[in-house]
Coordinates of C-alpha atoms and ligand atoms in Angstrom, one line a residue:
M27 CA 0.1 0.3 -0.2
G28 CA 1.1 3.6 -0.8
M29 CA 1.7 6.4 1.9
K30 CA -1.5 7.8 2.5
G31 CA -2.1 11.2 1.5
K32 CA -3.4 14.4 3.2
L33 CA -6.2 16.9 2.7
L34 CA -6.0 19.8 4.0
I35 CA -9.1 22.4 4.1
I36 CA -7.9 26.0 3.9
G37 CA -9.5 28.9 5.2
F38 CA -6.9 32.4 3.7
G39 CA -9.2 34.5 5.5
P40 CA -10.8 37.9 2.9
G41 CA -8.3 37.7 0.5
S42 CA -5.0 39.7 1.1
F43 CA -1.7 38.8 2.4
E44 CA -1.6 40.3 5.9
H45 CA -5.0 38.5 6.5
I46 CA -3.3 34.8 6.1
T47 CA -3.1 33.0 8.9
K48 CA 0.2 31.8 9.9
R49 CA -0.7 27.8 8.9
A50 CA -2.3 28.6 6.1
K51 CA 0.5 30.5 3.9
E52 CA 2.3 27.1 5.6
A53 CA 0.2 24.4 4.3
I54 CA 0.3 25.7 1.2
E55 CA 3.8 26.1 0.7
E56 CA 3.6 22.2 1.5
S57 CA 0.9 21.2 -0.7
D58 CA 1.7 19.6 -3.7
V59 CA -1.5 20.1 -5.7
V60 CA -3.9 23.4 -5.1
I61 CA -7.7 22.9 -5.6
G62 CA -10.1 25.4 -5.8
Y63 CA -12.2 28.2 -7.1
N64 CA -10.6 30.2 -10.4
T65 CA -10.8 33.9 -8.2
Y66 CA -9.2 32.0 -5.1
V67 CA -6.9 30.4 -7.4
D68 CA -5.6 34.4 -8.0
L69 CA -5.8 35.7 -4.8
I70 CA -3.7 33.4 -3.8
S71 CA -1.1 32.1 -6.5
G72 CA 1.8 35.6 -4.7
L73 CA 1.6 32.4 -2.3
L74 CA 1.8 29.3 -4.6
T75 CA 5.8 27.7 -5.8
G76 CA 5.2 25.2 -8.1
Q77 CA 2.1 23.1 -7.4
K78 CA -0.2 21.5 -9.3
I79 CA -3.6 23.7 -9.8
V80 CA -6.5 22.0 -10.2
R81 CA -9.1 25.3 -11.0
T82 CA -12.7 25.0 -11.4
G83 CA -15.9 27.2 -12.3
M84 CA -17.4 28.4 -9.4
T85 CA -20.8 26.0 -9.0
E86 CA -18.2 23.3 -9.6
E87 CA -17.6 22.3 -5.6
V88 CA -18.2 18.3 -5.1
S89 CA -16.1 17.6 -8.6
R90 CA -13.4 20.3 -6.7
A91 CA -13.7 17.9 -3.0
Q92 CA -14.2 14.2 -4.7
E93 CA -10.4 15.4 -7.0
A94 CA -9.3 16.2 -3.7
V95 CA -10.3 13.3 -2.2
R96 CA -8.4 11.3 -5.2
Q97 CA -5.1 12.7 -4.9
A98 CA -5.4 12.7 -1.8
E99 CA -6.3 8.6 -2.0
A100 CA -3.3 8.4 -4.6
G101 CA -1.0 10.2 -2.5
K102 CA -0.8 13.8 -2.7
K103 CA -0.9 16.1 0.1
V104 CA -3.5 18.6 -1.8
A105 CA -4.6 22.4 -0.6
V106 CA -8.8 23.1 -0.5
I107 CA -8.9 26.9 -0.4
S108 CA -11.6 28.8 0.2
S109 CA -12.1 32.7 1.0
G110 CA -12.8 33.3 4.4
D111 CA -12.6 30.5 6.8
A112 CA -13.5 27.1 4.8
G113 CA -15.5 25.3 8.2
V114 CA -17.6 28.8 7.5
Y115 CA -20.0 28.5 4.0
G116 CA -16.5 27.2 3.5
M117 CA -15.3 23.8 1.5
A118 CA -14.7 22.0 4.9
G119 CA -17.8 21.0 5.4
L120 CA -18.3 19.1 1.8
V121 CA -15.5 17.2 1.5
Y122 CA -16.1 15.7 4.5
E123 CA -19.4 14.2 3.0
V124 CA -17.3 13.3 0.3
L125 CA -15.1 11.9 1.8
I126 CA -18.2 9.7 4.6
E127 CA -20.1 8.7 1.0
K128 CA -16.4 6.9 0.8
G129 CA -16.2 4.7 4.3
W130 CA -13.3 6.9 5.2
T131 CA -12.4 7.4 9.7
E132 CA -10.2 8.7 10.7
A133 CA -7.3 6.4 11.9
T134 CA -7.9 3.9 8.2
G135 CA -8.4 7.2 5.9
V136 CA -6.5 9.8 4.6
E137 CA -4.9 12.8 7.0
V138 CA -7.3 16.0 7.7
E139 CA -6.6 19.4 8.7
V140 CA -9.1 21.8 8.7
I141 CA -6.9 25.6 8.9
P142 CA -9.2 28.4 9.9
G143 CA -9.3 31.6 8.7
I144 CA -11.4 35.1 8.7
S145 CA -14.6 35.0 7.7
A146 CA -16.5 37.5 6.3
I147 CA -18.1 38.8 9.6
N148 CA -15.0 39.4 11.3
S149 CA -13.6 41.0 8.8
C150 CA -15.8 43.5 7.8
S151 CA -17.7 43.8 11.5
S152 CA -13.8 45.2 11.6
L153 CA -14.4 47.8 9.2
L154 CA -17.8 48.5 10.4
G155 CA -15.9 49.4 13.7
A156 CA -18.1 46.5 16.6
P157 CA -21.0 45.7 15.5
V158 CA -20.4 41.4 16.4
M159 CA -19.9 42.2 20.4
H160 CA -23.0 40.6 21.0
D161 CA -25.1 37.7 20.5
A162 CA -24.6 37.7 17.1
C163 CA -25.5 34.3 14.1
T164 CA -25.0 34.5 10.0
I165 CA -27.2 33.4 7.2
S166 CA -26.4 33.3 3.6
L167 CA -29.6 34.3 1.1
S168 CA -28.5 32.0 -1.4
D169 CA -31.5 29.0 -1.6
H170 CA -29.1 27.4 -4.4
L171 CA -28.9 25.1 -1.8
T172 CA -31.6 25.7 0.8
P173 CA -35.3 26.3 0.6
W174 CA -36.2 29.8 0.7
E175 CA -38.5 28.9 3.0
I176 CA -36.5 27.6 6.3
I177 CA -33.8 30.5 5.4
A178 CA -37.1 32.7 6.1
K179 CA -37.7 31.3 8.9
R180 CA -33.8 31.4 10.0
I181 CA -34.6 35.3 9.4
E182 CA -37.6 35.9 11.0
A183 CA -36.5 34.1 14.2
A184 CA -33.4 36.1 14.3
G185 CA -35.3 39.2 13.7
A186 CA -36.9 38.4 17.0
A187 CA -34.2 36.9 19.1
D188 CA -32.2 40.8 18.9
F189 CA -29.5 38.5 17.0
V190 CA -27.0 41.1 14.7
I191 CA -27.4 39.7 12.1
A192 CA -25.0 39.4 9.5
L193 CA -26.1 38.3 6.0
Y194 CA -24.2 36.4 3.7
N195 CA -24.6 36.0 -0.2
P196 CA -27.2 38.7 -0.2
R197 CA -27.5 38.9 -3.6
S198 CA -26.8 37.9 -6.7
G199 CA -27.4 38.6 -11.5
R200 CA -30.5 36.1 -11.0
R201 CA -31.7 36.6 -7.4
T202 CA -32.4 39.6 -6.7
R203 CA -36.0 39.4 -4.3
Q204 CA -33.7 37.4 -1.4
I205 CA -32.4 40.8 0.2
V206 CA -36.0 42.6 -0.7
E207 CA -37.5 39.9 2.0
A208 CA -34.6 39.7 3.5
Q209 CA -35.8 43.3 4.4
R210 CA -38.6 43.1 5.1
I211 CA -39.4 40.3 8.2
L212 CA -36.4 41.9 9.9
L213 CA -38.2 45.6 9.8
K214 CA -40.6 43.5 11.2
Y215 CA -38.9 42.9 14.4
R216 CA -36.4 46.7 14.4
S217 CA -36.6 49.7 13.7
P218 CA -35.7 51.5 10.5
D219 CA -32.9 53.4 11.4
T220 CA -31.3 50.3 13.1
P221 CA -27.7 50.5 11.6
V222 CA -26.7 49.3 8.7
G223 CA -23.2 48.1 7.3
I224 CA -22.7 46.9 3.4
V225 CA -19.2 45.7 3.4
K226 CA -18.2 44.6 -0.9
S227 CA -14.5 43.0 -1.1
A228 CA -13.6 43.6 3.1
Y229 CA -9.2 44.2 2.5
R230 CA -9.4 43.3 -1.4
D231 CA -9.0 46.0 -4.8
R232 CA -12.1 47.2 -4.6
E233 CA -13.2 47.8 -1.0
Q234 CA -15.8 49.3 -0.3
V235 CA -17.3 50.6 2.9
V236 CA -21.0 51.8 2.7
I237 CA -23.0 52.4 6.8
T238 CA -26.9 53.1 6.5
T239 CA -30.1 52.4 8.2
L240 CA -32.6 49.4 7.5
E241 CA -34.5 51.2 5.9
Q242 CA -32.1 52.9 4.0
M243 CA -30.0 49.5 2.5
L244 CA -31.4 48.9 -0.5
D245 CA -30.8 52.5 -2.1
H246 CA -26.8 50.8 -1.9
E247 CA -24.8 48.1 -4.4
I248 CA -25.5 44.9 -3.1
G249 CA -23.6 42.3 -4.7
M250 CA -22.3 38.9 -5.1
L251 CA -19.0 40.0 -3.3
T252 CA -20.3 41.8 -0.7
T253 CA -21.9 40.8 3.5
V254 CA -23.9 42.8 5.0
I255 CA -24.7 43.5 8.7
I256 CA -27.4 44.1 10.5
G257 CA -27.8 45.7 14.0
N258 CA -29.5 44.5 17.0
S259 CA -32.1 46.6 18.8
A260 CA -29.3 48.7 21.0
T261 CA -26.8 48.7 17.7
F262 CA -25.6 52.6 17.2
L263 CA -23.6 55.1 15.4
Y264 CA -20.7 56.9 16.3
D265 CA -17.9 59.1 14.3
E266 CA -19.0 56.7 11.0
K267 CA -19.2 53.6 13.3
M268 CA -21.2 51.1 13.7
I269 CA -21.3 49.6 17.8
T270 CA -23.2 47.3 19.5
P271 CA -22.7 47.3 23.8
R272 CA -21.7 44.6 25.5
G273 CA -23.9 45.7 28.6
Y274 CA -21.0 47.2 30.6
Q275 CA -23.0 50.3 31.1
R276 CA -26.0 48.4 33.0
K277 CA -22.6 48.0 35.2
Y278 CA -20.1 50.8 34.7
T279 CA -20.5 54.5 34.2
L280 CA -17.5 54.6 31.2
T281 CA -17.0 58.1 32.6
A282 CA -16.1 57.5 35.6
E283 CA -12.3 56.8 36.8
E284 CA -14.5 55.4 40.1
Q285 CA -16.9 53.3 39.7
A286 CA -20.4 53.5 41.6
L287 CA -20.3 49.2 42.1
K288 CA -16.9 48.0 43.7
P289 CA -15.7 45.1 42.1
H290 CA -16.5 42.6 44.9
Q291 CA -19.7 44.0 44.3
R292 CA -20.3 42.8 40.6
L293 CA -20.8 39.5 40.6
K294 CA -23.8 40.3 43.1
P295 CA -26.9 39.1 41.8
E296 CA -29.0 42.4 43.6
A297 CA -26.2 44.1 41.0
E298 CA -27.1 41.3 38.4
P299 CA -31.3 42.0 38.2
W300 CA -31.2 39.5 35.0
A301 CA -28.9 36.8 35.2
L302 CA -30.4 33.8 35.5
P303 CA -31.1 33.0 39.4
Q304 CA -28.6 30.3 40.6
F305 CA -31.8 28.0 43.5
E306 CA -35.0 27.7 42.3
E307 CA -36.1 30.2 44.8
E308 CA -34.3 32.9 43.8
A309 CA -36.9 33.0 40.6
P310 CA -38.5 34.8 39.6
R311 CA -42.0 33.9 39.3
A312 CA -43.5 35.9 35.6
A313 CA -46.0 38.2 36.6
D314 CA -42.5 39.7 38.6
I315 CA -40.6 40.2 35.1
R316 CA -43.5 41.3 34.1
S317 CA -44.0 44.4 36.4
A318 CA -40.1 45.0 37.2
V319 CA -40.3 45.7 32.7
N320 CA -43.5 46.5 32.9
I321 CA -45.0 44.6 30.5
Q322 CA -48.6 44.7 30.2
P323 CA -50.6 41.2 29.8
A324 CA -51.6 40.4 26.6
A325 CA -54.8 41.1 27.5
E326 CA -54.6 44.2 28.7
M327 CA -52.3 45.2 25.4
R328 CA -53.3 48.2 24.0
P329 CA -51.0 48.7 20.3
A330 CA -50.1 52.2 20.5
A331 CA -50.3 54.9 18.2
G332 CA -48.7 54.3 15.0
M333 CA -48.1 50.8 15.4
R334 CA -47.8 47.6 13.5
P335 CA -50.7 45.1 14.3
A336 CA -48.6 42.7 17.2
A337 CA -49.1 39.1 15.9
A338 CA -50.3 38.7 20.2
D339 CA -53.5 40.1 19.0
T340 CA -54.7 37.2 17.1
Q341 CA -53.1 34.8 20.2
P342 CA -55.4 32.8 22.2
A343 CA -56.3 33.9 25.8
A344 CA -53.5 31.8 27.7
H345 CA -54.4 30.3 31.1
V346 CA -52.4 32.4 34.3
H347 CA -52.1 30.2 37.5
S348 CA -53.9 31.8 41.1
A349 CA -51.4 33.7 42.3
A350 CA -52.3 31.7 45.4
S351 CA -51.5 28.5 43.8
K352 CA -48.6 26.7 43.5
P353 CA -47.6 27.3 39.5
S354 CA -47.3 24.0 36.8
A355 CA -44.3 23.5 35.2
Y356 CA -47.2 23.7 31.9
E357 CA -47.8 26.9 33.0
L358 CA -45.1 28.4 34.2
A359 CA -44.6 28.0 30.4
M360 CA -47.5 29.0 29.3
E361 CA -47.0 33.3 31.2
A362 CA -42.9 32.8 29.9
L363 CA -45.1 32.6 26.3
L364 CA -47.3 35.0 27.2
L365 CA -45.1 37.0 28.0
V366 CA -42.8 36.9 24.8
Q367 CA -46.7 37.3 23.1
G368 CA -47.5 39.9 25.2
S369 CA -44.4 42.4 24.8
R370 CA -45.0 42.4 21.0
G371 CA -45.6 46.9 20.1
V372 CA -44.8 47.6 23.4
E373 CA -42.7 50.6 22.3
V374 CA -39.6 50.5 24.2
N375 CA -36.4 52.9 23.5
H376 CA -36.4 53.9 19.9
S377 CA -37.2 51.4 18.6
P378 CA -40.9 50.8 18.5
V379 CA -41.2 46.8 17.8
T380 CA -38.1 46.0 19.9
N381 CA -39.1 43.4 22.6
P382 CA -38.3 44.4 26.5
L383 CA -37.6 40.6 27.0
F384 CA -35.0 40.8 24.0
G385 CA -34.0 45.0 24.9
Q386 CA -30.9 46.1 26.6
Q387 CA -31.3 46.3 29.8
S388 CA -29.3 48.9 31.5
I389 CA -28.4 51.5 34.8
F390 CA -30.1 54.6 33.7
E391 CA -28.5 57.0 35.5
V392 CA -28.7 61.3 35.3
A393 CA -28.4 64.0 37.4
V394 CA -31.7 65.6 38.5
S395 CA -32.8 69.1 40.2
P396 CA -35.9 71.0 41.2
G397 CA -34.5 74.1 39.4
V398 CA -31.6 76.4 37.9
A399 CA -31.7 78.8 41.3
N400 CA -34.8 76.1 42.8
K401 CA -33.7 73.8 45.7
R402 CA -36.3 72.3 47.2
F403 CA -37.3 69.4 46.2
T404 CA -41.3 69.2 46.2
P405 CA -42.8 65.6 48.1
G406 CA -44.2 64.7 44.9
Q407 CA -41.0 65.5 43.5
M408 CA -38.9 62.8 46.0
M409 CA -42.0 60.3 45.8
L410 CA -42.2 59.4 42.1
M411 CA -37.7 59.4 42.3
A412 CA -38.5 56.9 45.1
E413 CA -40.9 55.2 43.0
L414 CA -38.4 54.6 39.9
A415 CA -35.7 53.4 41.7
G416 CA -37.8 50.9 43.0
E417 CA -35.8 48.4 45.3
S418 CA -33.3 47.9 42.7
G419 CA -32.3 51.4 41.4
E420 CA -30.0 54.2 43.9
I421 CA -30.2 57.7 45.0
E422 CA -27.3 59.5 45.6
Y423 CA -26.4 63.0 47.0
T424 CA -23.2 64.0 46.2
P425 CA -20.7 66.4 47.3
H426 CA -21.9 68.5 44.5
H427 CA -25.2 69.2 45.7
Q428 CA -26.8 66.7 43.0
I429 CA -29.0 64.0 43.6
I430 CA -28.2 61.9 40.8
L431 CA -30.3 58.9 40.3
R432 CA -29.7 55.8 39.1
V433 CA -33.1 53.6 37.4
P434 CA -32.1 50.0 36.0
T435 CA -34.6 49.8 32.9
T436 CA -34.8 48.7 29.3
E437 CA -37.0 52.5 28.8
P438 CA -34.7 55.2 29.0
K439 CA -37.3 57.7 27.5
Q440 CA -40.6 57.1 29.8
I441 CA -38.7 57.6 32.7
T442 CA -37.2 61.1 31.8
A443 CA -40.1 61.9 30.1
R444 CA -42.5 61.1 34.3
L445 CA -39.5 63.1 35.6
Q446 CA -39.6 65.7 33.7
A447 CA -43.5 66.5 34.3
E448 CA -42.8 66.4 37.2
G449 CA -41.2 69.4 37.0
L450 CA -37.7 68.3 37.5
L451 CA -34.8 69.5 35.3
L452 CA -32.4 66.5 34.2
A453 CA -29.1 66.2 33.1
P454 CA -26.7 64.1 32.0
I455 CA -23.7 63.4 34.4
G456 CA -19.6 62.4 33.7
D457 CA -17.1 64.2 31.7
V458 CA -19.9 66.9 30.6
V459 CA -20.6 70.5 31.6
Q460 CA -22.9 70.5 34.6
L461 CA -23.7 74.9 35.4
K462 CA -24.2 74.6 39.6
A463 CA -26.1 78.4 40.4
C464 CA -26.6 79.1 44.5
D465 CA -30.4 79.9 45.1
F466 CA -29.8 83.4 45.1
C467 CA -31.2 83.9 48.9
N468 CA -34.1 81.8 48.3
G469 CA -34.5 84.0 45.3
E470 CA -35.1 87.0 46.8
K471 CA -31.5 88.2 44.5
D472 CA -33.1 87.2 41.7
E473 CA -31.4 90.2 38.7
S474 CA -28.8 87.2 37.7
I475 CA -30.9 84.8 38.0
P476 CA -32.2 85.0 34.4
Y477 CA -28.5 84.8 33.5
A478 CA -28.0 81.7 34.8
E479 CA -30.6 79.8 33.9
E480 CA -29.7 81.0 29.1
L481 CA -26.3 79.8 30.7
Y482 CA -27.9 76.5 31.7
Q483 CA -30.1 75.9 27.9
R484 CA -26.6 77.3 26.4
L485 CA -24.1 74.4 28.3
N486 CA -25.6 72.3 30.4
G487 CA -24.8 68.9 29.9
R488 CA -22.8 68.9 26.7
S489 CA -19.6 66.3 26.7
A490 CA -15.9 67.8 27.3
P491 CA -13.3 66.5 27.2
K492 CA -13.4 66.2 31.1
E493 CA -15.9 67.0 33.6
L494 CA -16.6 71.4 34.0
R495 CA -18.2 73.0 36.7
I496 CA -19.4 76.6 36.5
G497 CA -20.4 77.7 39.3
F498 CA -22.4 81.2 38.9
N499 CA -24.0 83.3 42.6
G500 CA -25.6 86.2 42.8
C501 CA -23.7 87.8 45.3
G502 CA -20.2 88.2 46.2
M503 CA -21.1 86.3 49.3
T504 CA -20.6 83.1 46.9
C505 CA -21.7 81.4 49.7
Y506 CA -22.0 78.4 47.5
G507 CA -18.6 78.2 45.9
A508 CA -18.4 80.2 42.3
V509 CA -14.7 80.6 42.6
K510 CA -13.7 77.3 44.0
E511 CA -15.5 76.0 39.8
D512 CA -13.7 75.5 37.4
I513 CA -15.5 78.2 36.2
G514 CA -16.9 81.2 38.8
I515 CA -19.1 83.2 37.8
V516 CA -20.2 86.1 40.3
Y517 CA -22.5 88.8 40.2
R518 CA -21.3 92.8 41.9
R519 CA -23.1 95.7 41.9
G520 CA -24.9 94.9 38.7
K521 CA -21.9 92.9 36.6
F522 CA -19.9 89.9 36.7
D523 CA -17.1 88.7 37.2
L524 CA -14.8 86.1 36.6
F525 CA -12.5 83.0 37.7
L526 CA -10.9 80.7 35.7
G527 CA -9.1 77.6 37.0
A528 CA -9.3 76.2 40.3
K529 CA -7.8 72.9 41.6
T530 CA -10.5 71.8 44.5
V531 CA -8.5 69.1 45.7
G532 CA -5.1 67.8 46.6
R533 CA -2.1 69.9 48.3
N534 CA -2.2 72.4 45.7
A535 CA -5.5 73.4 45.9
H536 CA -6.0 76.9 45.4
S537 CA -9.3 79.1 43.6
G538 CA -9.8 79.9 40.6
Q539 CA -8.1 82.4 39.4
P540 CA -9.7 86.2 38.9
V541 CA -9.8 87.1 35.1
A542 CA -12.5 89.9 34.4
E543 CA -14.0 92.3 36.8
G544 CA -17.6 94.1 35.8
I545 CA -17.8 92.0 32.7
E546 CA -21.4 93.6 31.3
P547 CA -24.9 91.3 31.3
E548 CA -25.0 91.5 28.1
E549 CA -22.0 90.6 27.1
L550 CA -21.6 87.5 30.3
V551 CA -23.0 84.2 28.4
E552 CA -21.1 84.8 25.0
T553 CA -18.4 84.9 26.9
V554 CA -18.9 81.6 29.1
E555 CA -20.3 80.0 25.9
R556 CA -16.9 81.0 24.1
I557 CA -14.1 79.9 27.0
V558 CA -16.3 77.0 26.6
N559 CA -16.3 76.0 23.9
R560 CA -12.2 76.9 22.9
Y561 CA -11.8 73.8 26.7
I562 CA -14.3 71.3 24.1
S563 CA -12.8 72.1 21.3
D564 CA -8.4 72.1 22.3
G565 CA -8.1 70.4 25.7
F566 CA -7.2 67.0 25.1
P567 CA -9.5 63.8 26.4
N568 CA -9.1 63.8 29.9
E569 CA -7.8 67.0 30.5
R570 CA -8.7 69.0 33.9
F571 CA -10.2 72.4 33.3
H572 CA -7.3 73.6 34.7
K573 CA -4.8 71.6 34.0
Y574 CA -5.4 73.0 30.6
F575 CA -6.2 77.1 31.2
K576 CA -2.6 75.8 32.7
R577 CA -1.0 74.1 29.5
V578 CA -2.6 77.2 26.4
K579 CA -1.2 80.0 29.5
Q580 CA -4.4 82.3 27.2
V581 CA -8.6 81.6 26.8
E582 CA -10.2 83.5 24.7
G583 CA -8.0 86.8 25.9
F584 CA -7.8 85.5 29.7
E585 CA -4.1 85.1 30.8
H586 CA -2.9 81.8 33.1
R587 CA -0.9 83.6 36.2
E588 CA 1.0 80.9 37.7
V589 CA 0.4 80.1 41.6
P590 CA 2.6 80.3 43.8
V591 CA 3.9 76.8 44.5
L592 CA 3.5 76.8 48.9
V593 CA 6.0 75.2 50.8
I594 CA 4.8 73.3 53.6
D595 CA 7.5 72.9 56.4
N596 CA 7.7 69.7 57.9
A597 CA 5.6 69.8 61.7
V598 CA 8.4 70.5 64.2
C599 CA 7.7 67.3 66.0
G600 CA 7.8 65.3 62.6
D601 CA 5.9 64.5 59.8
Ligands
SF4_1 S1 -24.2 83.9 46.6 FE1 -25.6 85.7 47.7 S2 -27.5 85.8 46.1 FE2 -26.1 83.1 46.7 S3 -27.6 82.6 47.9 FE3 -25.2 83.4 48.6 S4 -25.6 85.5 49.5 FE4 -27.0 84.5 48.5

């Protein structure tokens, strides 16, 4: 019996040499015969060193696999090449099927090595940003070998389950309806604004990357060399990148240096109310879940204005067990089903048909105040905050006289709408501009309040390189500490004094430098806005305002002066 050959089933990635793995290159080099589709052979031609080449046309995969097996059985080392990954819509499965038909086993037959490559879902995602950061699936729209009915069911299921979806083989010269049908199905489950990335020839010469929306994706070129990546209900666009959050925002404040939850608290059940309980007695009843995510039972559901009819509307009412009786497994299953069906048609976030079960539950954080000058909360406002925080949320009072509300929710818009309806002012927290005014002697010294309010309107909540605090006090008493903020504004004798660059913590803490006295009221807002704009455009990421002011030496005409360094002598008794 002659020497046994070997089958090297190689995925060579998107097509550029930089993205072929080392093992794939070695395998091509060590092979005697290379078998592949014409275009693939051309793509790796730079790696060929005299091997026998067997090229075939596009629909001749079976003859390629058969020829590869024949050559290997004749004692040759045979490279079967696929673009992407050989095990993802590539040649690996077909070669195994041909071998199995011939009674191959690993012990007795030719050796087989499958060499992984970068599949289109990975290469295209890299060009789009980070769209596949969460559960995702690939669906090929080619119905040459798979009945369309099955493909449609898979699209339907992936849409309902909120997977990020990579569509392979989305359209060819003859198959043009499939992508239209896929879009129609997905629009039942996803917002028309859902981000979509269309990538053609990733990492090849004619690479094209388009970012669009689910509604508009068909306006762009989609063909044989294209992969379409459709975001889930949480995918967002930032600076022409598609990003799907993994969920870190649920437990972390990404702009904060210090996290509200300490490392040892993050894995506790109360910090993960969305997780599957590990013990049966911890398991929340479906009704509890329903009330936690504010889903009404199907029987009470009313479709919101402008929404599509929910499939659940046509379902027969499910039996729901009484609270007193212990539910059977069947009852719990039915209740879970009801929950899923009943949740369709609830308006969540920006997506009118997002299923809250699959929506991103985040810990929504917001700074809450009763007004710019008003410092008094009403009992109704306090009660509303307590109700919204519930058992799993938090209300924190900070050293900066701020109340921060943290609420686990899939529906931040509903939370903000209720808080605003109760007359509360809301502001983002983190690296944003924050204006803190005094109470103007409980509103008695009210001449400068309109300027504080206008500054709040124009600047509060704007993103900044680092948290930027503006203090605004209504008289020279500055009892709310305006001069200790990054930008201090003090109203005095009908005009404003301006202080810049305070440093409030550390051994070299100091007040802001007085940079101007007697600014005319009508000039104040624009002056401060210019300073803030300059800092936003020229400050380095994470650079505090006092450091920025010191670095640039002057901002909008206001000069920085070095603060004398205090020399602190050691105490006589030592340290
Ligand atoms: S800073 Fe002046 S106006 Fe503001 S609360 Fe204090 S005393 Fe009143």
